[in-house]
């Protein structure tokens, strides 16, 4: 029997007031009119809890763009799920936060596009967003929600990492995620603008290590390093079809948020098929589950159950084969080429290609 | 290390609940789920936000028929590890 998943990411909507150049949502966004309604989501939350999911991440797009967000949180808590809201803060008001509190929301993860208005508003493509976010952070603190700050870092704002750590303390966050941009979705198009230099990546690692030691017991720091500059790939999703699953706004169930970039995989919808059956039987979930699918050099590698050959979507994007070793691994034949490309991306001085107002054309529909 | 007079409690956003699919108990915290063994579950069942660490150790020693010093060492180590990850708060 397949081991049950621990976490589910519910992409409630792809609509978002921000237009970040590293958006991880797919290039083809689900339009507002195709989003599932409250009842479908509530049923899927119950199916997830029955399957063994413990942690639910309500994400997007911007989940606050859903008018029924409070009802969705209440439904998740009624299903027994630990409920986390992943938000930019835009669209949350004091009254809405109070309603989310009453509905039982467990935790808020607030994204940080920069540590000042000039940077944050430029990255998110929305004037006033930073000031609004700080106000929401203050209201989150007043209610007492446990807060994680998620600082998304890249070449343009990595120098703000020390300030992001200070902000996490000032805002009373318990956790800080220092997430170097991962090159999926829209970020792939912006590698020439976003790729950190090797020196920046090294320095970020040192700053995180120093802060972790200094703030032990006060702030937990999770760190996602720049993987084009690393030696070994990430343990993507804890292993494909192993610990987590994603549900897209229209109910399509995915092993990870980028899985639709892999051709030939057929994804099933939670609107039509029970979640437990999708988890166990959907061939897309079984395609890269475990280690049987691996070729060399992964097959005989002593790290194969540590990182599961890295990210399948990255192997697809960079090697043209989702079954290949993730080229961010030193054992990949493409690694030397990737390292050279990373240097070239980092040296380029390209302007951002912004997402053209994701979902704004559909604002007001759905939800 | 937690002192005998200090009171441990689970902060907001951290809770212990049965894992009805896998069995046993699980500690749920921001973006983390920690499977508890029987010992961990027994210790956390005594953490109610009003009992001191000393009282907790005395109760566990009585329940398990074990020397209190041994209990204090084991439970103290367990609770300190949770405290370091901010899954537990301690008030004087």
XYZ file of C-alpha atoms in Angstrom, chain A residues 4-6 49-52 55 77 80-82 84 101 106-107 109 143-146 174-175 177 216-218 220 222, chain B residues 10-15 17-22 26-35 83-89:
58
model
C -0.338 8.422 2.748
C 0.640 12.070 2.116
C 1.265 14.485 5.006
C -7.934 14.268 6.004
C -9.391 10.778 5.470
C -6.372 9.946 3.308
C -3.926 11.007 6.042
C -1.187 19.942 7.024
C -10.547 22.979 10.468
C -9.235 18.253 11.361
C -6.510 19.782 9.194
C -3.769 22.106 10.434
C -1.902 27.478 6.958
C -9.252 33.764 13.555
C -3.733 28.003 12.580
C -0.879 29.866 10.948
C 2.834 32.637 6.033
C -4.527 38.720 16.813
C -1.593 36.511 17.753
C -1.503 34.209 14.731
C 1.819 32.370 14.560
C 8.488 32.585 14.772
C 9.850 31.354 11.470
C 11.871 31.144 5.198
C 18.582 29.950 18.277
C 15.388 29.582 20.288
C 14.019 32.951 19.065
C 13.635 29.320 13.227
C 14.472 27.562 6.884
C 2.280 24.717 23.884
C 2.094 28.141 22.202
C -0.686 29.154 19.851
C -0.363 27.262 16.591
C 1.034 24.101 18.168
C -1.237 21.228 19.094
C -3.861 15.362 18.155
C -4.445 11.713 17.322
C -3.345 10.627 13.866
C -6.485 8.768 12.908
C -5.027 7.324 9.691
C -1.557 6.163 10.843
C 1.175 13.777 16.189
C 2.401 17.239 17.149
C 1.283 19.808 14.600
C 3.122 23.120 14.312
C 3.650 25.735 11.603
C 4.569 23.707 8.491
C 5.717 20.759 10.587
C 4.163 17.471 11.694
C 6.106 15.439 14.260
C 5.122 11.857 15.013
C 11.553 24.600 22.902
C 14.510 25.129 20.603
C 12.245 24.632 17.589
C 9.739 27.079 19.145
C 7.128 24.327 19.543
C 7.102 24.951 23.325
C 7.162 28.009 25.561
